[in-house]
Coordinates of C-alpha atoms in Angstrom, one line a residue:
X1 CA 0.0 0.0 0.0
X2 CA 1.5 3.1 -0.9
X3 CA -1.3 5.7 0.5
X4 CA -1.7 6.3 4.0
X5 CA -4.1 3.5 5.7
X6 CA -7.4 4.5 6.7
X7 CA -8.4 4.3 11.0
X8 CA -10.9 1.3 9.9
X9 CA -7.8 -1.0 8.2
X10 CA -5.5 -0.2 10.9
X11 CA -7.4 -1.2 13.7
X12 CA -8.6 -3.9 11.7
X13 CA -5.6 -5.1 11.5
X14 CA -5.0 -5.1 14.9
X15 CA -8.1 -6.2 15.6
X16 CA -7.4 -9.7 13.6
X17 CA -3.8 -9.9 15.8
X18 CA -5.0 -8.8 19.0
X19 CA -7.9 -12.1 18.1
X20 CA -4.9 -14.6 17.0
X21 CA -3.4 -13.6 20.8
X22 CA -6.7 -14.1 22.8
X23 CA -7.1 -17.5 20.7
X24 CA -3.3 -18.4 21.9
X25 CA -3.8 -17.3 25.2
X26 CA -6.7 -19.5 25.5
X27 CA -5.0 -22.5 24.0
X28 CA -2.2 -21.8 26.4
X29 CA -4.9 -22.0 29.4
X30 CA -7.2 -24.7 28.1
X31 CA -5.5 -27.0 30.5
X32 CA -6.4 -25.0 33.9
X33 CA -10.1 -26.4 34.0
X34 CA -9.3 -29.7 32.5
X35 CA -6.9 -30.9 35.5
X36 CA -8.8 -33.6 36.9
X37 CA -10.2 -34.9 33.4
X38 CA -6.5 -35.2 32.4
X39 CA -5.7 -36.9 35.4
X40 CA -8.2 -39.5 34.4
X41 CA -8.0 -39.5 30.8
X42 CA -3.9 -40.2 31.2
X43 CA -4.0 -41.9 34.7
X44 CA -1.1 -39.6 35.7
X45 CA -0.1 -38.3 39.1
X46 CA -0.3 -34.8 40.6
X47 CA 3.8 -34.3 39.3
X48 CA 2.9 -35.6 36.0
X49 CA -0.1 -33.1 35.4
X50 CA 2.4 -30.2 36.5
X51 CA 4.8 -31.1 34.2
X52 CA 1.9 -30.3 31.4
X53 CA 2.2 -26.5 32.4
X54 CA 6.1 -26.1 33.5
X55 CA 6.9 -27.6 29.9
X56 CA 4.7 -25.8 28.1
X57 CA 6.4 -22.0 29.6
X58 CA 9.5 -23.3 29.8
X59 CA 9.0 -23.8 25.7
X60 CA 7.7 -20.7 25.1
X61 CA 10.1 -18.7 27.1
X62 CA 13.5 -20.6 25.6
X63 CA 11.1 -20.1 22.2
X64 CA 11.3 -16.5 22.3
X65 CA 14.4 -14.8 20.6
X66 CA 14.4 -17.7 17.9
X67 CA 10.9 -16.5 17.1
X68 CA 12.1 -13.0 17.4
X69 CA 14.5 -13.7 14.6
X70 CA 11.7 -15.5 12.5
X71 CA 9.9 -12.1 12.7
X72 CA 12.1 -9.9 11.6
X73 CA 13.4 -12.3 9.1
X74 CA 9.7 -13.5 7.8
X75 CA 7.6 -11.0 8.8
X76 CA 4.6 -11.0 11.4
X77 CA 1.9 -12.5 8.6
X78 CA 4.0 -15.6 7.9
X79 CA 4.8 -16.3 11.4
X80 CA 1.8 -15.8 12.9
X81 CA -0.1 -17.9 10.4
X82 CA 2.2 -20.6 10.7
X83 CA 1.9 -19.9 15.1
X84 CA -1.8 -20.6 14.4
X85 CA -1.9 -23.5 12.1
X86 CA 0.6 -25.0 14.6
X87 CA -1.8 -24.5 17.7
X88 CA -4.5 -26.4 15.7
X89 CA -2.4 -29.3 14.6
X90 CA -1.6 -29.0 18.9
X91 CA -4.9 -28.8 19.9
X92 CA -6.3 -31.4 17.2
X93 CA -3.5 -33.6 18.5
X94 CA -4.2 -33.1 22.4
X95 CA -7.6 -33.9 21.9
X96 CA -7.2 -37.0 20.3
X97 CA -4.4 -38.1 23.0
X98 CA -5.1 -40.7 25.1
X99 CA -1.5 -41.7 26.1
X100 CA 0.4 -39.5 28.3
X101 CA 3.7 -39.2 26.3
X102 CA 1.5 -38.5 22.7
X103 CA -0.2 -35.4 25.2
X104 CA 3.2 -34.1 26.4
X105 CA 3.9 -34.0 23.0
X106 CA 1.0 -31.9 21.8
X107 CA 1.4 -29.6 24.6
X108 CA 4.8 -29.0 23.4
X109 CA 3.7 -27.8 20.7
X110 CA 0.7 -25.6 22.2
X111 CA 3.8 -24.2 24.0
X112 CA 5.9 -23.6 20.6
X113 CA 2.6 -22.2 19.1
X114 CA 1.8 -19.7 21.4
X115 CA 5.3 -18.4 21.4
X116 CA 4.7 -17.5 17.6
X117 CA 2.2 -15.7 18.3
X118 CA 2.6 -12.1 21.1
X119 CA 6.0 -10.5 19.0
X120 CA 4.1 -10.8 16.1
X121 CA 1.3 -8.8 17.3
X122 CA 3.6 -6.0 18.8
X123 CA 5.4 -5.7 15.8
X124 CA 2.2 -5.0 13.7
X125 CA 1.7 -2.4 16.2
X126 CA 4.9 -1.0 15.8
X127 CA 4.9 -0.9 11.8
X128 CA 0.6 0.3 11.6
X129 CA 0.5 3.0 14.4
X130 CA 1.8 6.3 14.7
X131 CA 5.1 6.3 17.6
X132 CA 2.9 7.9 20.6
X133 CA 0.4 5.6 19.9
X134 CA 2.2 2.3 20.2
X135 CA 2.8 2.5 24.1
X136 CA -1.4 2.4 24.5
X137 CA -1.6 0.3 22.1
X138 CA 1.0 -2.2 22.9
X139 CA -0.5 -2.0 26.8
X140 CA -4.4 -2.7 25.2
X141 CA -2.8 -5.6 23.5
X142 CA -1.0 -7.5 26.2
X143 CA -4.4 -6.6 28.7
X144 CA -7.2 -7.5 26.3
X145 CA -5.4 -10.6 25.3
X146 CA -5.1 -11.8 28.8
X147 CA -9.3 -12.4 28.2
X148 CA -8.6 -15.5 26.0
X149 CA -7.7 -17.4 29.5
X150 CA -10.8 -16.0 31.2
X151 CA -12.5 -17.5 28.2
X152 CA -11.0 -21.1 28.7
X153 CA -12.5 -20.8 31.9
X154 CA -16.1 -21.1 31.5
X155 CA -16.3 -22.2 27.9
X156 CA -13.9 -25.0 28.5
X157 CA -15.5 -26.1 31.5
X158 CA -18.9 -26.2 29.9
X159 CA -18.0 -27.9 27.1
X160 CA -16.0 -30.7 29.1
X161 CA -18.7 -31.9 30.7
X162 CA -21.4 -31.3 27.9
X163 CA -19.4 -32.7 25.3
X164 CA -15.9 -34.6 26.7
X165 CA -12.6 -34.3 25.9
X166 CA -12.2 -35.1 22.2
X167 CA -15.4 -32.9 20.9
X168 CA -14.4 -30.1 23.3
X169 CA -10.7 -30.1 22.6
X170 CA -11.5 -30.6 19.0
X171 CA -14.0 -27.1 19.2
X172 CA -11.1 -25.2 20.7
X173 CA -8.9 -26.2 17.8
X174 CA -11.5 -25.0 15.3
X175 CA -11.3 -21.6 16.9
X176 CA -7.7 -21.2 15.3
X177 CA -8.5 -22.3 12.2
X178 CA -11.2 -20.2 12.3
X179 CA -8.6 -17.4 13.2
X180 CA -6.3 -18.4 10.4
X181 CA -8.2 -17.2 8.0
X182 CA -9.4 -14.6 9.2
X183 CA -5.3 -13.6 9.3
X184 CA -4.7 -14.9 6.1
X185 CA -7.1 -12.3 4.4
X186 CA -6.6 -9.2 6.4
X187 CA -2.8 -9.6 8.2
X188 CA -0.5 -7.3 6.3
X189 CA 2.8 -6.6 7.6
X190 CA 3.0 -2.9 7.2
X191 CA 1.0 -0.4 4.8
X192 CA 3.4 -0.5 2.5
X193 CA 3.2 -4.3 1.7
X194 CA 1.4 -7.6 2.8
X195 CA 4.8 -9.5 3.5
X196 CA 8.0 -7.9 4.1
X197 CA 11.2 -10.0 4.2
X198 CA 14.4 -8.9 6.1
X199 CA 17.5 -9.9 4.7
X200 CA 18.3 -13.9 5.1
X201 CA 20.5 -14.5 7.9
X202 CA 23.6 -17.4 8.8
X203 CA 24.1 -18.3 12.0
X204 CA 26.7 -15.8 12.0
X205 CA 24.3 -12.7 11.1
X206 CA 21.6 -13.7 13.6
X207 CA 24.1 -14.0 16.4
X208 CA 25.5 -11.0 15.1
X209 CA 21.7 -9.1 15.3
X210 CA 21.2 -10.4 18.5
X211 CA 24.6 -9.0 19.7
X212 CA 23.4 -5.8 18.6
X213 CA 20.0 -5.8 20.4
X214 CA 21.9 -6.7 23.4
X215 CA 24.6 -4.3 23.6
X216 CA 22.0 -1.1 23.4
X217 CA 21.6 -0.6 27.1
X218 CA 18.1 0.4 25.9
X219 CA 17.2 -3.3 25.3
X220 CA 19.3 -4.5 28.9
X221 CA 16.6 -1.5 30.6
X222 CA 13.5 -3.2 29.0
X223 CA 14.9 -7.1 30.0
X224 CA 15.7 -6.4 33.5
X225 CA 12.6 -4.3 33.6
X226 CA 9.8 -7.3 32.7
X227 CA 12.3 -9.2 34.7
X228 CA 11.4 -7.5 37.9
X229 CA 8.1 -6.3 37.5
X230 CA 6.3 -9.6 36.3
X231 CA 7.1 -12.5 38.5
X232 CA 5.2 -11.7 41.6
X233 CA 1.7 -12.1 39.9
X234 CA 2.8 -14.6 37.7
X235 CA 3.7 -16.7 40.5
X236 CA 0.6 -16.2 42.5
X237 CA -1.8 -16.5 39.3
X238 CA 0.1 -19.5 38.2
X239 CA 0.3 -21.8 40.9
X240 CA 1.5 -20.6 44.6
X241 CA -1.7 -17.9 45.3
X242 CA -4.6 -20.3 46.2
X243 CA -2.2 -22.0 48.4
X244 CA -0.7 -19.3 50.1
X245 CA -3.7 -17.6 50.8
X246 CA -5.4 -20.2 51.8
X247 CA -2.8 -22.0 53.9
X248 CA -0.8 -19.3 54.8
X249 CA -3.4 -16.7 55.5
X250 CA -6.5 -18.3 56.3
X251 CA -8.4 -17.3 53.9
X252 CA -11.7 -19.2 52.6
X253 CA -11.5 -20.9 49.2
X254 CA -14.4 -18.4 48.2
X255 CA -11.9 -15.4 49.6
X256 CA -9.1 -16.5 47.7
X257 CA -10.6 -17.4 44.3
X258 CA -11.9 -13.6 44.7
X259 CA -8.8 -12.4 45.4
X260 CA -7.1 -13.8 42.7
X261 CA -10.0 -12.9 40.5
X262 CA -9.2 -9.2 41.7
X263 CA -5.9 -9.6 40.5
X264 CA -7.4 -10.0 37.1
X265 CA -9.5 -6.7 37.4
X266 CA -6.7 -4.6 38.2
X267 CA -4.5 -5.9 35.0
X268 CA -7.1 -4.8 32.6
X269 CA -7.7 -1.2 34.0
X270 CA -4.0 -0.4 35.0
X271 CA -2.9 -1.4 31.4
X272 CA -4.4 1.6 29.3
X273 CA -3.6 3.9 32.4
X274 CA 0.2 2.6 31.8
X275 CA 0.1 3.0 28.1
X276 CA -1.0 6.3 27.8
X277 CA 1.7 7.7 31.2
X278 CA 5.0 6.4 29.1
X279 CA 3.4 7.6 25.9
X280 CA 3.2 11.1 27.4
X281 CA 6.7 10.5 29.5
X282 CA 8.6 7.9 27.5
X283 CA 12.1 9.8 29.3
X284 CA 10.1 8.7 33.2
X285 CA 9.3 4.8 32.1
X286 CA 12.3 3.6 34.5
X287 CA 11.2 5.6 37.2
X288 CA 7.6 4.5 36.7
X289 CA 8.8 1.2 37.0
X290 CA 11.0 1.7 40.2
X291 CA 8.0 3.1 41.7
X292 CA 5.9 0.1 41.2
X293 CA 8.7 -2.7 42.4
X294 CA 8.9 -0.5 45.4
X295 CA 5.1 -0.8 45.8
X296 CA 4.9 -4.4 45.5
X297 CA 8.2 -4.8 47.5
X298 CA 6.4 -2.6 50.7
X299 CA 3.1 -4.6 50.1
X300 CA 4.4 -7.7 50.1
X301 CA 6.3 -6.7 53.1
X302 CA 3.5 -5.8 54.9
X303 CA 1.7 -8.7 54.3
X304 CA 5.1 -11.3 55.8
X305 CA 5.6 -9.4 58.8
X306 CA 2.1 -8.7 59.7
X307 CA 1.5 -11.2 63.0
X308 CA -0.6 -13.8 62.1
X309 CA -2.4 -13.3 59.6
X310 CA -3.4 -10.5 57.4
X311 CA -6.6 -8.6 57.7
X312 CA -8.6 -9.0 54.1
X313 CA -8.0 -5.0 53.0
X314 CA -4.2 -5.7 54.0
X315 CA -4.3 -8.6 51.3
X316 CA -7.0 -6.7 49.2
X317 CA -3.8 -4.2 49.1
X318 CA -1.4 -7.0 48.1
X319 CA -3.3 -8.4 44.9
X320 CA -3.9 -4.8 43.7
X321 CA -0.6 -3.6 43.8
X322 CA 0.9 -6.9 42.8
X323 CA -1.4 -7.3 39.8
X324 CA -0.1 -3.9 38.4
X325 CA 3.4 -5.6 38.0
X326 CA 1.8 -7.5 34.8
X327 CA 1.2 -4.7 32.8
X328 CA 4.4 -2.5 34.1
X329 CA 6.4 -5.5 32.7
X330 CA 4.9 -4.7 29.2
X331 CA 7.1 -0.7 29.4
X332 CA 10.0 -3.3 28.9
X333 CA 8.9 -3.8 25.0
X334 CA 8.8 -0.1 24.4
X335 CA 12.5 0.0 25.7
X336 CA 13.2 -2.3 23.4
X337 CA 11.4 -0.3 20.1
X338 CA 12.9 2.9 20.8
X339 CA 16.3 1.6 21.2
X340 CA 16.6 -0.5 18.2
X341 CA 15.8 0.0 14.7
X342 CA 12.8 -1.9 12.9
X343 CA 14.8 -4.8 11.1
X344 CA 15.7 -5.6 14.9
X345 CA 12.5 -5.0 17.0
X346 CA 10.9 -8.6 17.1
X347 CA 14.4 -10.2 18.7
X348 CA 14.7 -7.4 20.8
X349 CA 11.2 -8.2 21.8
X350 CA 12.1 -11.7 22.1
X351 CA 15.0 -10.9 24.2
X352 CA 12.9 -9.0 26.8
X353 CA 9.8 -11.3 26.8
X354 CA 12.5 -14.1 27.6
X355 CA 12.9 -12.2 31.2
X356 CA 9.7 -12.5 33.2
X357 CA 9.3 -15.7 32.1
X358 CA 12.4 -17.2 33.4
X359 CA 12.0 -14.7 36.7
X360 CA 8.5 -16.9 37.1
X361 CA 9.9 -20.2 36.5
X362 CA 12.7 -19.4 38.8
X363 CA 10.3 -18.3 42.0
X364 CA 7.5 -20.7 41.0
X365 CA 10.3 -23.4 41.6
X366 CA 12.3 -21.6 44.2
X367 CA 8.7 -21.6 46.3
X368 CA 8.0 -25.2 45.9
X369 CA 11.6 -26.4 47.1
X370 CA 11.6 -23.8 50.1
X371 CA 8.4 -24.9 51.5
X372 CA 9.3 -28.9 51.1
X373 CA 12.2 -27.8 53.0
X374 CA 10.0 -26.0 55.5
X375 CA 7.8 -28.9 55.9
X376 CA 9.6 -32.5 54.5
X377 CA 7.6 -34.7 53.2
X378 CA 3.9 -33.2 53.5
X379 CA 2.4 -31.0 51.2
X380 CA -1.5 -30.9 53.1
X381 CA 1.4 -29.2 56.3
X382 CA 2.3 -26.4 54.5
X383 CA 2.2 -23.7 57.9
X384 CA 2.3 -19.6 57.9
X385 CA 5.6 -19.7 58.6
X386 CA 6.9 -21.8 55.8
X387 CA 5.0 -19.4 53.5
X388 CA 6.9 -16.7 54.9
X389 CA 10.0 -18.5 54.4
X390 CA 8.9 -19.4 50.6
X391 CA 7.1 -15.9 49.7
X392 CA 10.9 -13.8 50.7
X393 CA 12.3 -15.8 47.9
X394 CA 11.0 -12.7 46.1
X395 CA 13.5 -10.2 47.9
X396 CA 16.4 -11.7 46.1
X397 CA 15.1 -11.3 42.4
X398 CA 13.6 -7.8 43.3
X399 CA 17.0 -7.0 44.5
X400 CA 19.0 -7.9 41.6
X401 CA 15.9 -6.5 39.0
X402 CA 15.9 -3.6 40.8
X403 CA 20.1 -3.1 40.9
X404 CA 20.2 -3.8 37.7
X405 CA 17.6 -1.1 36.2
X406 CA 19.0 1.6 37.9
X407 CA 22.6 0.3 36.6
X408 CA 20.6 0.5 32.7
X409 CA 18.9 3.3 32.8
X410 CA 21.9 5.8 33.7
X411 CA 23.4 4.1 30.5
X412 CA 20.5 4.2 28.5
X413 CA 19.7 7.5 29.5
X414 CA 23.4 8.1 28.3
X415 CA 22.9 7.2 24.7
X416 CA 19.2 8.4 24.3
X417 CA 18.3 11.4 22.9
X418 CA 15.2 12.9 25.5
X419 CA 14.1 15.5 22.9
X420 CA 13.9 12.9 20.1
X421 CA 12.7 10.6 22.5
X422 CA 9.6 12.7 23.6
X423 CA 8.8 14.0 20.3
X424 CA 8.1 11.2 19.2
X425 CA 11.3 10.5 17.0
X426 CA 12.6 7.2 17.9
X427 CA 9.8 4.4 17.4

């Protein structure tokens, strides 16, 4: 396209990515509501059924900067179709499972899918909206996507028991086929042309790219920034939040599913507010971000060395302030766009997404081994007091995120022109 897009195709556009995300977000969580089915179905063990999840992240976080280098070698259409297509063949495969192994397999693959699918989606945004818009933009995509695992929620669940496994594993899959085409015929990868190509790249170039993305101090900001902010939820959302509230603060089943659903309120309204503060003060994202690990730090804090346990505002507090560290994590991706040029965004994308990920894995797992030490060999004995133990994992990975962004952001702030910067030069 050589004119300048109308509004209606470029949110279109979007509108088609933002889709293909909330479809790969709910393949991604299609397992949540399906644990005890799967148990059955595979006549695995509580360990086994874990595995399932820890694989699937642990593929789509390692999957990140090859898929980075996909992008910005293929373009976002191609890679994001073939992200799709991949997800069905997943999903087609998972429903059809009925050995363990064979399902490992096809969550693999849900894992590799879904890690084709979010740097795709930013980088439209980068190449169809004007600079100041991307930081709202890229905030409103990383929020509303989030709504494909509320989906898997309630559909899933319905489905399960109306239908089964295979029919309602088969229906999921449809959904990205469905969303395949609906890519295929209105995806472009810029206005200027439906697939863009970088130049091919040896071994030897890509490392070389990636070398490049690295050494901007820009790109180091944004990957210890997602590092530090995104962990806390993450860990609490993923596995360790029922528990610990329930366990290690006494809390009702009923009070903790709330306050984990909470959690999932305060993502979706502090996003926008996010996007729209950096894209007014993109030279203030560091300190934004410094301000909000030192809010969930003194929350947190709160919460451990209250006696006993916590009154319900005091945890109300906790989830809220926590919850804001999702979308804080997403000001690391707009480090990485306005310190790199476009033929490099998507593995400087890839390289930052890699960091919360890893940061998540790394608590989730630091948790888990701190309260079997706590409490050896019984997992219904979990006390307050082990949780305490477990939950000040955290300190050590704040510390470091936090050393570490105030290290990068007096180099960044070294290289980075501010007046450029605000007007809305670099993007």
């Amino acid at each position: 396209m050589s004119e300048a897009p109308t509004a209606r195709a470029v949110w279109l556009v979007w509108g088609v990515g933002l889709l293909t995300y909330m479809v790969a977000v709910f393949h991604r969580s299609s397992l949540a509501v399906a644990g005890l089915a799967a148990s059955e179905r595979f006549d695995i063990s509580a360990s086994q059924l874990a595995t399932f999840t820890m694989l699937q992240l642990l593929v789509y976080a390692g999957m990140q900067i090859p898929v980075g280098l996909l992008v910005d070698r293929f373009g976002s259409r191609s890679v994001l179709l073939a992200g799709t297509v991949l997800l069905v063949v997943a999903q087609t495969g998972f429903a059809l499972a009925e050995s363990y192994p064979v399902a490992l397999l096809a969550r693999t693959l849900v894992g590799i899918g879904d890690a084709l699918t979010f740097i795709c989606v930013l980088r439209l945004v980068s190449r169809w909206f004007p600079s100041r818009r991307v930081p709202l933009v890229t905030q409103l995509t990383g929020t509303l996507g989030q709504l494909g695992a509320l989906g898997a929620a309630i559909p899933m669940t319905w489905a399960l028991s109306r239908w089964g496994w295979t029919p309602a594993y088969l229906g999921a899959a449809g959904l990205g086929l469905a969303l395949a085409v609906a890519a295929l015929l209105v995806v472009h990868d810029s206005p200027d042309g439906r697939n863009l190509r970088g130049p091919r790249m040896s071994l030897s170039a890509a490392g070389a790219s990636l070398v490049a993305s690295w050494s901007h101090p820009g790109t180091r900001l944004g990957f210890w920034m997602h590092f530090t902010t995104q962990f806390s939820a993450t860990a609490l959302t993923l596995l360790w939040g029922y528990p610990f509230l329930v366990r290690g603060e006494g809390r009702t089943p009923h009070e903790a599913g709330l306050l984990l659903s909470l959690m999932v309120v305060v993502v979706m309204v502090s996003g926008p507010v996010l996007g729209l503060l950096i894209g007014r003060h993109p030279w203030h994202r560091s300190s934004m971000v410094l301000g909000i690990v030192a809010a969930i730090v003194a929350a947190w804090t709160v919460v451990l060395l209250w006696p006993g346990e916590a009154p319900l505002p005091v945890l109300v507090v906790l989830v809220l302030v926590a919850g804001v560290g999702g979308p804080a994590s997403m000001i690391g991706f707009d480090l990485a766009r306005t310190s790199n040029p476009v033929e490099r965004l998507a593995s400087a994308s890839g390289i930052v997404n890699q960091a919360g990920f890893t940061a998540s894995l790394v608590l989730v797992v630091a948790i888990g081994v701190i309260l079997d030490w706590q409490t050896p060999g019984d997992s219904t004995a979990y006390t307050p007091e082990a949780f305490r133990w477990a939950m000040s994992a955290q300190y050590v990975l704040w510390g470091l995120g936090a050393l570490q962004i105030w290290r990068y952001r007096r180099q960044a702030r070294a290289v980075i022109d501010r007046t450029q910067l605000e007007a809305g030069v670099l993007a």
